[in-house]
């Protein structure tokens, strides 16, 4: 086996080469939010660094590792490799190169387009009309879509998939950037179109780097592959950072033994090193924290794979003396303790509710850098400012979630807020967060006001489009709000496990057919309304099976016996066991529950949600 080596797109694809992804490997699964957009952001950042100041560029972007093996049998004149690992990276790289090449060609940037085409196709006549004309041949599931994406003259496979989506995404972003159109922050890329085209091409051919591992010639490549992926114990970014910190501390004469005891010892414990799921990735808690911490401190995006390099660049000037180094590391330790204490936050506090509702239930860990900033002892925000800031961000998330608005720009938004906070005192921190969010007008960042929110959410289908636990956390908040309006309700805690219940059942045709019968159009309208806000409520998990698809009234239940409540309608059972204010209001409708009731309750609940999570301050000028 050859030693791992750094390789650019030119190293991988120049010359007569053909990489084959075995037919049995999984289909292409990368997507815009998790991979394409972050990759494009990095490409754009590298290219722009050369346009802004060629003397201080970002040299390259690391894509990860690829493992391949020379095939024993290949066509004459072409070198064939079987891709063992890294097929998602190689497929994305080829689709990216082709998408940008098409933009360059159409824009008249012929030289740059030709440079990329050499890395996409084997142009020799012997390979025309064969799989070997492409530098990459994907797994069976993706071949027809790949061929059509790379050559639109080929037949379309029908329903577009991820490869077509990736091609369209990169083509659109490349076209926008080369044309010099502004991004969501109204920032225009530097340079002329010709200069941008040249630097984009340069970045793609020589500044995207992978670690290439060639298993050719080894007797048991599969064993090596399994060892690389399953049995190795790779160094964490935290391990690399620790090594640098202590070596640097020795060079400046610091008391590194003290650092080991008071600052770093906790990072080596099982809790910090445990790997947890984050999106599609599994990473150690300490590496996740360090990435978030760097984002918070730098007010800039930090890629996970660049955390070590970013930390060193940031920390070195702040650790020039033993005293400054200890101050820096003590602040790091304080924020680490705060992060570790997230799970112990009082769930009745603003911070505790935010963690449960937004970071955990809404699964928006991308808000963590700003959350950490707000409650960090190093920033010392007054409690009222913590409340203002986190309440604003929570409202922004909840309103957009219920309206099913995109969250793909969230990482950039959090960074933008952190940048804005750099210019204000802690006494205005929360107010600044609210001001910044109130001024956003882009579709990816807008904070819906009361008028829009109430109007749209009251008629929107929620169930089936939003995860049930996210709807439940909103309804729990509504229940707590309603209960708090009258002290006579007391402080009866909600059960920890509550189910979403459709008041009018999803299968309403079984027992809820009205007279006269509904038209087809009315049935479709009812099918939609049963999933809207006004028809959803919370019940204890244990009550779920008893209610099921029952009719509303006892007289309609007849001999119905399932659920252990023979002959009883939903109203009767709910009335007996209910302790929630949400359901007491529903139970006022003993005579029946129909579309009009659902519509009225939708508006009423929307108004309550708007009070719980107040919208933007519209006095700010956009």
Coordinates of C-alpha atoms in Angstrom, one line a residue, residues 63-586:
X63 CA -12.3 17.6 1.6
X64 CA -11.5 14.4 3.5
X65 CA -10.0 11.1 2.5
X66 CA -10.6 8.8 -0.5
X67 CA -9.4 5.2 -0.7
X68 CA -9.1 3.4 -4.1
X69 CA -7.4 0.4 -5.7
X70 CA -6.0 -0.2 -9.1
X71 CA -8.3 -2.7 -11.0
X72 CA -6.5 -5.7 -12.4
X73 CA -8.3 -5.5 -15.7
X74 CA -8.8 -2.2 -17.5
X75 CA -9.2 -0.9 -21.0
X76 CA -6.1 -0.4 -23.0
X77 CA -4.7 3.1 -22.6
X78 CA -6.7 4.0 -19.5
X79 CA -6.0 3.6 -15.8
X80 CA -9.0 2.3 -13.9
X81 CA -9.4 2.4 -10.2
X82 CA -12.1 0.9 -7.9
X83 CA -13.3 3.4 -5.3
X84 CA -13.2 1.7 -1.9
X85 CA -14.2 4.7 0.2
X86 CA -15.0 8.4 -0.5
X87 CA -17.5 7.9 -3.3
X88 CA -19.7 10.7 -2.0
X89 CA -16.7 13.1 -2.2
X90 CA -15.6 12.0 -5.6
X91 CA -19.1 12.1 -7.1
X92 CA -19.7 15.5 -5.7
X93 CA -16.4 16.7 -7.0
X94 CA -17.1 15.5 -10.5
X95 CA -20.6 17.0 -10.5
X96 CA -19.2 20.3 -9.1
X97 CA -16.5 20.5 -11.8
X98 CA -19.1 19.8 -14.6
X99 CA -21.6 22.3 -13.2
X100 CA -19.0 25.1 -13.0
X101 CA -17.5 24.1 -16.4
X102 CA -20.9 24.6 -18.0
X103 CA -21.3 28.1 -16.5
X104 CA -17.7 29.0 -17.6
X105 CA -18.4 27.8 -21.1
X106 CA -21.7 29.7 -21.4
X107 CA -20.1 32.8 -20.0
X108 CA -17.3 32.8 -22.6
X109 CA -14.5 31.9 -20.2
X110 CA -13.2 29.4 -22.7
X111 CA -9.7 28.8 -21.2
X112 CA -11.0 28.1 -17.7
X113 CA -13.8 25.9 -19.1
X114 CA -11.3 23.8 -21.0
X115 CA -9.1 23.3 -17.9
X116 CA -12.1 21.8 -16.0
X117 CA -13.3 19.7 -19.0
X118 CA -9.9 17.9 -19.0
X119 CA -10.7 16.8 -15.4
X120 CA -14.2 15.6 -16.3
X121 CA -14.0 13.7 -19.5
X122 CA -11.6 11.4 -21.3
X123 CA -12.0 13.1 -24.7
X124 CA -10.2 10.5 -26.8
X125 CA -12.4 9.1 -29.6
X126 CA -12.0 5.5 -28.4
X127 CA -14.0 6.3 -25.3
X128 CA -16.9 8.1 -26.9
X129 CA -20.2 6.5 -26.3
X130 CA -18.8 4.3 -23.4
X131 CA -18.6 4.7 -19.7
X132 CA -14.9 5.4 -20.0
X133 CA -15.6 8.9 -21.4
X134 CA -16.3 9.9 -17.8
X135 CA -13.5 10.2 -15.2
X136 CA -16.0 8.7 -12.7
X137 CA -18.6 5.9 -13.1
X138 CA -21.0 5.9 -10.2
X139 CA -22.9 3.0 -8.5
X140 CA -25.7 1.4 -10.4
X141 CA -28.5 3.3 -8.7
X142 CA -27.1 6.7 -9.9
X143 CA -25.7 5.9 -13.4
X144 CA -28.5 7.1 -15.6
X145 CA -29.0 10.3 -13.5
X146 CA -25.3 11.0 -13.5
X147 CA -24.9 10.6 -17.2
X148 CA -27.9 12.9 -17.9
X149 CA -26.6 15.5 -15.4
X150 CA -23.1 15.5 -17.0
X151 CA -24.5 15.3 -20.6
X152 CA -28.0 16.8 -21.0
X153 CA -28.2 15.3 -24.5
X154 CA -28.5 11.9 -22.9
X155 CA -32.0 10.6 -21.9
X156 CA -33.5 11.9 -18.7
X157 CA -34.0 9.2 -16.0
X158 CA -37.3 10.7 -15.0
X159 CA -37.7 12.0 -11.5
X160 CA -34.7 14.1 -10.6
X161 CA -32.6 13.0 -7.6
X162 CA -29.7 14.1 -5.5
X163 CA -27.2 14.1 -8.3
X164 CA -29.3 16.4 -10.5
X165 CA -30.0 18.5 -7.4
X166 CA -26.3 18.9 -6.7
X167 CA -25.6 19.8 -10.3
X168 CA -28.4 22.4 -10.3
X169 CA -27.2 23.8 -6.9
X170 CA -23.6 24.3 -7.9
X171 CA -24.5 25.6 -11.3
X172 CA -26.8 28.2 -9.8
X173 CA -24.3 29.3 -7.1
X174 CA -21.4 29.5 -9.7
X175 CA -23.5 31.5 -12.0
X176 CA -24.5 33.9 -9.3
X177 CA -21.0 34.3 -8.0
X178 CA -19.3 34.8 -11.3
X179 CA -22.0 37.3 -12.4
X180 CA -21.3 39.3 -9.2
X181 CA -24.8 39.1 -7.8
X182 CA -25.1 40.0 -4.0
X183 CA -25.7 37.2 -1.5
X184 CA -28.3 37.3 1.3
X185 CA -26.2 39.8 3.2
X186 CA -26.1 42.1 0.2
X187 CA -22.4 41.4 -0.2
X188 CA -21.0 41.5 -3.7
X189 CA -18.1 39.2 -4.5
X190 CA -14.8 41.1 -5.3
X191 CA -13.1 41.3 -8.7
X192 CA -14.4 41.3 -12.2
X193 CA -16.3 38.4 -13.8
X194 CA -13.1 37.3 -15.6
X195 CA -11.1 37.4 -12.4
X196 CA -13.7 35.5 -10.5
X197 CA -13.9 32.9 -13.3
X198 CA -10.1 32.4 -13.2
X199 CA -9.9 32.1 -9.4
X200 CA -12.8 29.8 -9.2
X201 CA -11.2 27.5 -11.8
X202 CA -7.9 27.7 -10.0
X203 CA -9.5 26.8 -6.7
X204 CA -11.3 23.8 -8.2
X205 CA -8.3 22.3 -10.0
X206 CA -5.6 22.9 -7.4
X207 CA -6.9 24.1 -4.0
X208 CA -9.4 21.4 -3.0
X209 CA -7.3 18.7 -1.3
X210 CA -8.1 15.1 -0.3
X211 CA -5.9 12.5 1.4
X212 CA -5.6 9.8 -1.3
X213 CA -4.9 6.3 -0.1
X214 CA -4.0 3.9 -2.9
X215 CA -4.4 0.2 -1.8
X216 CA -3.0 -1.1 -5.1
X217 CA -0.7 -4.1 -4.7
X218 CA -1.8 -5.0 -1.2
X219 CA -2.8 -8.7 -0.7
X220 CA -5.8 -7.8 1.5
X221 CA -7.2 -4.4 0.6
X222 CA -10.6 -5.1 2.2
X223 CA -8.9 -5.8 5.6
X224 CA -7.0 -2.5 5.4
X225 CA -10.2 -0.7 4.5
X226 CA -12.1 -2.2 7.5
X227 CA -9.2 -1.3 9.8
X228 CA -9.2 2.3 8.5
X229 CA -12.9 2.7 9.1
X230 CA -13.8 0.5 12.0
X231 CA -10.8 -0.4 14.2
X232 CA -8.7 2.7 14.2
X233 CA -8.7 5.2 17.0
X234 CA -8.3 8.5 15.2
X235 CA -7.0 11.5 17.1
X236 CA -9.7 14.0 18.0
X237 CA -9.3 17.7 17.1
X238 CA -9.2 18.2 20.9
X239 CA -6.1 15.9 21.1
X240 CA -4.3 17.9 18.5
X241 CA -5.3 21.2 20.2
X242 CA -4.2 19.8 23.6
X243 CA -0.8 18.8 22.2
X244 CA -0.3 22.3 20.7
X245 CA -1.4 24.1 23.9
X246 CA 1.0 22.2 26.2
X247 CA 4.0 22.4 23.8
X248 CA 3.4 26.1 23.4
X249 CA 3.0 26.5 27.1
X250 CA 6.4 24.9 27.7
X251 CA 8.0 27.2 25.1
X252 CA 6.7 30.3 26.9
X253 CA 7.6 29.0 30.4
X254 CA 4.1 28.5 31.7
X255 CA 3.1 26.1 34.5
X256 CA 1.7 23.4 32.2
X257 CA 1.3 21.0 35.1
X258 CA -1.2 23.3 36.7
X259 CA -3.0 23.7 33.3
X260 CA -3.2 19.9 33.2
X261 CA -5.0 19.8 36.6
X262 CA -7.2 22.8 36.5
X263 CA -8.0 23.4 32.8
X264 CA -7.6 20.3 30.7
X265 CA -8.1 17.2 32.9
X266 CA -11.9 17.3 32.5
X267 CA -11.6 17.3 28.7
X268 CA -10.0 13.9 28.9
X269 CA -13.0 12.3 30.7
X270 CA -15.5 9.9 29.1
X271 CA -18.3 12.5 29.0
X272 CA -16.3 14.8 26.8
X273 CA -14.9 12.1 24.6
X274 CA -18.2 10.3 24.1
X275 CA -19.3 10.4 20.4
X276 CA -22.8 11.7 19.9
X277 CA -25.0 12.2 16.8
X278 CA -25.0 15.7 15.3
X279 CA -27.1 15.8 12.2
X280 CA -25.7 13.1 9.9
X281 CA -22.3 13.0 11.7
X282 CA -21.1 11.3 14.9
X283 CA -18.5 13.4 16.7
X284 CA -17.1 13.7 20.2
X285 CA -18.6 16.2 22.5
X286 CA -15.3 18.0 23.1
X287 CA -14.8 18.5 19.3
X288 CA -18.3 19.8 18.9
X289 CA -17.8 22.2 21.8
X290 CA -14.5 23.5 20.5
X291 CA -16.0 24.2 17.1
X292 CA -19.0 26.1 18.6
X293 CA -16.6 27.9 21.0
X294 CA -14.5 29.1 18.1
X295 CA -17.5 30.3 16.2
X296 CA -18.6 32.2 19.2
X297 CA -15.2 33.8 19.8
X298 CA -14.4 34.5 16.2
X299 CA -17.9 35.5 15.1
X300 CA -17.2 33.5 12.0
X301 CA -18.0 30.1 10.5
X302 CA -15.6 27.4 11.5
X303 CA -15.6 24.1 9.7
X304 CA -15.1 21.0 11.8
X305 CA -12.2 19.7 9.8
X306 CA -10.4 23.1 10.3
X307 CA -11.0 23.4 14.0
X308 CA -7.3 22.6 15.0
X309 CA -5.8 25.1 12.5
X310 CA -8.4 27.7 13.4
X311 CA -7.7 27.3 17.1
X312 CA -3.9 27.7 16.7
X313 CA -4.3 30.8 14.5
X314 CA -6.7 32.3 17.0
X315 CA -4.9 31.3 20.2
X316 CA -1.3 31.9 19.4
X317 CA -1.4 35.8 19.7
X318 CA -3.5 35.5 22.9
X319 CA -1.0 33.1 24.5
X320 CA 2.3 35.0 24.1
X321 CA 3.0 35.1 27.9
X322 CA 2.2 32.7 30.7
X323 CA -0.2 35.2 32.2
X324 CA -2.1 35.9 29.0
X325 CA -2.1 32.2 28.1
X326 CA -3.7 31.3 31.5
X327 CA -6.3 34.0 31.1
X328 CA -7.2 32.7 27.7
X329 CA -7.4 29.1 28.8
X330 CA -9.4 30.0 32.0
X331 CA -12.0 31.6 29.8
X332 CA -12.1 28.5 27.7
X333 CA -12.5 26.4 30.8
X334 CA -15.4 28.6 32.1
X335 CA -17.3 28.3 28.8
X336 CA -16.6 24.5 28.7
X337 CA -18.2 24.2 32.2
X338 CA -21.1 26.3 31.0
X339 CA -21.6 24.0 28.0
X340 CA -21.3 20.9 30.2
X341 CA -24.0 22.4 32.5
X342 CA -26.6 22.8 29.7
X343 CA -28.4 19.7 30.8
X344 CA -28.7 20.9 34.4
X345 CA -30.2 24.3 33.5
X346 CA -33.5 24.9 35.4
X347 CA -36.2 24.2 32.8
X348 CA -38.3 27.0 34.2
X349 CA -35.7 29.6 33.3
X350 CA -35.4 31.3 29.9
X351 CA -32.1 29.6 29.2
X352 CA -33.5 26.2 30.3
X353 CA -36.6 26.5 28.1
X354 CA -34.5 27.6 25.2
X355 CA -32.2 24.5 25.4
X356 CA -35.2 22.1 25.6
X357 CA -37.3 23.8 23.0
X358 CA -34.8 25.0 20.4
X359 CA -31.6 23.1 20.7
X360 CA -33.1 19.7 21.7
X361 CA -36.6 19.5 20.4
X362 CA -36.2 21.7 17.3
X363 CA -32.8 20.1 16.8
X364 CA -31.2 23.5 16.0
X365 CA -27.8 22.9 17.5
X366 CA -26.5 25.6 15.1
X367 CA -27.9 28.2 17.6
X368 CA -25.5 26.9 20.3
X369 CA -22.7 29.5 19.7
X370 CA -25.1 32.3 20.3
X371 CA -26.8 30.5 23.2
X372 CA -23.4 30.0 24.8
X373 CA -22.5 33.7 24.2
X374 CA -25.7 34.8 25.9
X375 CA -25.1 32.8 29.1
X376 CA -21.3 32.7 29.2
X377 CA -19.9 34.1 32.5
X378 CA -17.2 35.7 30.4
X379 CA -19.7 38.1 28.9
X380 CA -21.7 38.7 32.0
X381 CA -25.0 39.7 30.4
X382 CA -27.6 41.0 32.8
X383 CA -30.4 38.6 33.3
X384 CA -32.9 40.9 31.7
X385 CA -30.7 41.0 28.5
X386 CA -30.4 37.2 28.5
X387 CA -34.2 37.0 28.6
X388 CA -34.7 39.5 25.8
X389 CA -32.1 38.0 23.5
X390 CA -33.0 34.3 23.9
X391 CA -36.8 35.1 23.8
X392 CA -36.3 36.9 20.5
X393 CA -34.3 34.0 19.0
X394 CA -36.8 31.4 20.3
X395 CA -39.7 33.3 18.8
X396 CA -37.8 33.6 15.5
X397 CA -37.3 29.8 15.5
X398 CA -40.8 28.8 16.6
X399 CA -42.7 31.1 14.2
X400 CA -40.6 30.0 11.2
X401 CA -40.9 26.4 12.2
X402 CA -44.6 26.5 12.3
X403 CA -44.8 28.3 9.0
X404 CA -42.4 25.7 7.6
X405 CA -39.8 28.3 6.5
X406 CA -36.3 27.2 5.7
X407 CA -33.5 27.0 8.3
X408 CA -30.7 26.4 5.8
X409 CA -29.2 29.9 6.4
X410 CA -29.1 29.5 10.2
X411 CA -25.4 29.1 10.6
X412 CA -24.7 32.3 8.7
X413 CA -27.4 34.1 10.6
X414 CA -25.9 33.2 13.9
X415 CA -22.5 34.4 12.8
X416 CA -24.0 37.6 11.6
X417 CA -25.7 38.2 15.0
X418 CA -22.4 37.5 16.8
X419 CA -20.7 40.0 14.6
X420 CA -23.3 42.6 15.4
X421 CA -22.8 41.9 19.2
X422 CA -19.1 42.7 19.0
X423 CA -19.9 46.4 18.9
X424 CA -22.3 46.6 21.9
X425 CA -21.9 46.5 25.6
X426 CA -23.2 43.5 27.6
X427 CA -26.0 45.8 29.0
X428 CA -27.4 45.9 25.4
X429 CA -26.6 42.4 24.3
X430 CA -30.2 41.0 24.3
X431 CA -31.6 44.2 22.9
X432 CA -29.1 44.0 20.0
X433 CA -30.2 40.4 19.2
X434 CA -33.8 41.5 19.1
X435 CA -33.0 44.5 17.0
X436 CA -30.9 42.5 14.5
X437 CA -33.6 39.8 14.0
X438 CA -36.3 42.4 13.7
X439 CA -34.5 44.1 10.8
X440 CA -34.1 40.9 8.6
X441 CA -36.1 40.9 5.4
X442 CA -34.6 38.1 3.3
X443 CA -36.8 35.0 3.0
X444 CA -34.1 32.8 4.8
X445 CA -34.0 35.3 7.7
X446 CA -37.4 37.0 8.0
X447 CA -39.0 37.0 11.4
X448 CA -42.8 36.7 10.7
X449 CA -44.9 39.5 12.3
X450 CA -48.2 38.8 14.1
X451 CA -50.4 39.5 11.1
X452 CA -48.5 37.1 8.8
X453 CA -48.0 34.5 11.5
X454 CA -51.6 34.3 12.7
X455 CA -53.0 34.4 9.1
X456 CA -50.8 31.7 7.8
X457 CA -50.4 29.3 10.7
X458 CA -54.1 29.1 11.4
X459 CA -54.8 27.5 8.0
X460 CA -51.6 25.6 7.5
X461 CA -51.3 21.8 7.6
X462 CA -48.9 21.1 10.5
X463 CA -49.3 17.4 11.4
X464 CA -47.3 15.2 9.0
X465 CA -45.2 18.2 7.9
X466 CA -43.7 19.1 11.2
X467 CA -42.3 16.5 13.6
X468 CA -44.8 15.6 16.3
X469 CA -42.5 16.5 19.2
X470 CA -42.0 20.0 17.8
X471 CA -45.8 20.5 17.6
X472 CA -46.1 19.1 21.1
X473 CA -43.6 21.5 22.6
X474 CA -45.6 24.4 21.2
X475 CA -48.9 23.0 22.6
X476 CA -47.3 22.4 26.0
X477 CA -46.3 26.0 26.1
X478 CA -49.8 27.0 25.2
X479 CA -51.1 24.8 28.0
X480 CA -48.7 26.4 30.5
X481 CA -49.7 29.9 29.3
X482 CA -53.4 29.2 29.6
X483 CA -53.0 27.6 33.0
X484 CA -51.0 30.6 34.2
X485 CA -53.9 33.0 33.3
X486 CA -55.9 31.8 36.3
X487 CA -54.3 30.7 39.7
X488 CA -57.4 28.5 40.3
X489 CA -55.9 25.9 38.0
X490 CA -53.1 25.4 40.4
X491 CA -49.7 24.0 39.5
X492 CA -50.6 20.6 38.2
X493 CA -47.6 19.4 36.2
X494 CA -48.1 18.0 32.7
X495 CA -47.1 14.4 32.3
X496 CA -43.7 14.0 30.8
X497 CA -45.0 11.9 27.9
X498 CA -47.9 13.6 26.0
X499 CA -49.3 12.5 22.7
X500 CA -50.6 14.6 19.8
X501 CA -54.3 13.8 19.4
X502 CA -56.5 14.8 16.5
X503 CA -59.9 15.9 17.9
X504 CA -61.6 15.0 14.7
X505 CA -59.8 11.7 13.8
X506 CA -57.6 11.3 10.7
X507 CA -59.8 8.4 9.7
X508 CA -63.0 10.5 10.1
X509 CA -64.8 8.6 7.4
X510 CA -65.3 5.6 9.8
X511 CA -67.5 7.4 12.3
X512 CA -67.6 11.1 11.5
X513 CA -69.6 11.2 8.2
X514 CA -72.0 14.1 8.3
X515 CA -75.5 14.3 6.8
X516 CA -76.0 15.3 4.1
X517 CA -72.8 13.7 2.7
X518 CA -69.9 15.9 1.8
X519 CA -68.9 16.6 -1.8
X520 CA -65.5 15.4 -3.0
X521 CA -64.2 18.9 -2.6
X522 CA -65.5 19.2 0.9
X523 CA -64.0 15.8 1.8
X524 CA -60.6 17.0 0.6
X525 CA -61.0 20.2 2.6
X526 CA -61.8 18.1 5.7
X527 CA -58.8 15.9 5.1
X528 CA -56.6 19.0 5.2
X529 CA -58.3 20.6 8.2
X530 CA -57.9 17.6 10.5
X531 CA -54.1 18.2 10.4
X532 CA -54.3 22.0 11.1
X533 CA -53.5 23.6 14.4
X534 CA -57.1 23.9 15.6
X535 CA -57.7 20.2 15.5
X536 CA -54.6 19.2 17.4
X537 CA -54.3 18.8 21.2
X538 CA -52.3 17.1 23.9
X539 CA -53.4 14.0 25.8
X540 CA -51.5 11.7 28.2
X541 CA -49.9 8.8 26.3
X542 CA -51.9 6.3 28.3
X543 CA -55.2 7.8 27.0
X544 CA -54.2 7.5 23.4
X545 CA -55.6 4.0 22.7
X546 CA -58.9 4.8 24.4
X547 CA -59.7 7.8 22.2
X548 CA -58.4 6.4 18.9
X549 CA -60.9 7.0 16.0
X550 CA -64.0 7.1 18.1
X551 CA -67.1 9.1 17.3
X552 CA -67.6 12.3 19.3
X553 CA -70.9 11.4 21.1
X554 CA -71.9 8.3 23.0
X555 CA -75.1 7.8 20.9
X556 CA -72.9 7.3 17.9
X557 CA -70.5 4.9 19.6
X558 CA -73.1 2.1 19.7
X559 CA -71.5 -1.2 20.5
X560 CA -68.0 0.1 19.9
X561 CA -65.8 -1.6 22.5
X562 CA -62.1 -1.2 21.4
X563 CA -59.9 0.8 23.8
X564 CA -61.6 -0.6 26.9
X565 CA -64.4 1.9 26.9
X566 CA -67.5 0.2 25.4
X567 CA -70.2 2.4 24.0
X568 CA -68.5 5.7 25.0
X569 CA -67.7 8.5 22.6
X570 CA -64.6 10.6 22.6
X571 CA -66.2 13.6 24.4
X572 CA -67.3 11.3 27.3
X573 CA -63.9 9.7 27.7
X574 CA -61.9 12.9 27.4
X575 CA -64.3 14.7 29.8
X576 CA -63.6 12.0 32.5
X577 CA -59.9 11.8 32.3
X578 CA -58.8 15.3 31.1
X579 CA -56.8 17.6 33.3
X580 CA -55.6 20.0 30.5
X581 CA -57.0 23.5 30.0
X582 CA -56.5 23.0 26.2
X583 CA -59.1 20.2 26.3
X584 CA -61.5 21.9 28.7
X585 CA -62.1 24.4 26.0
X586 CA -62.7 21.7 23.4

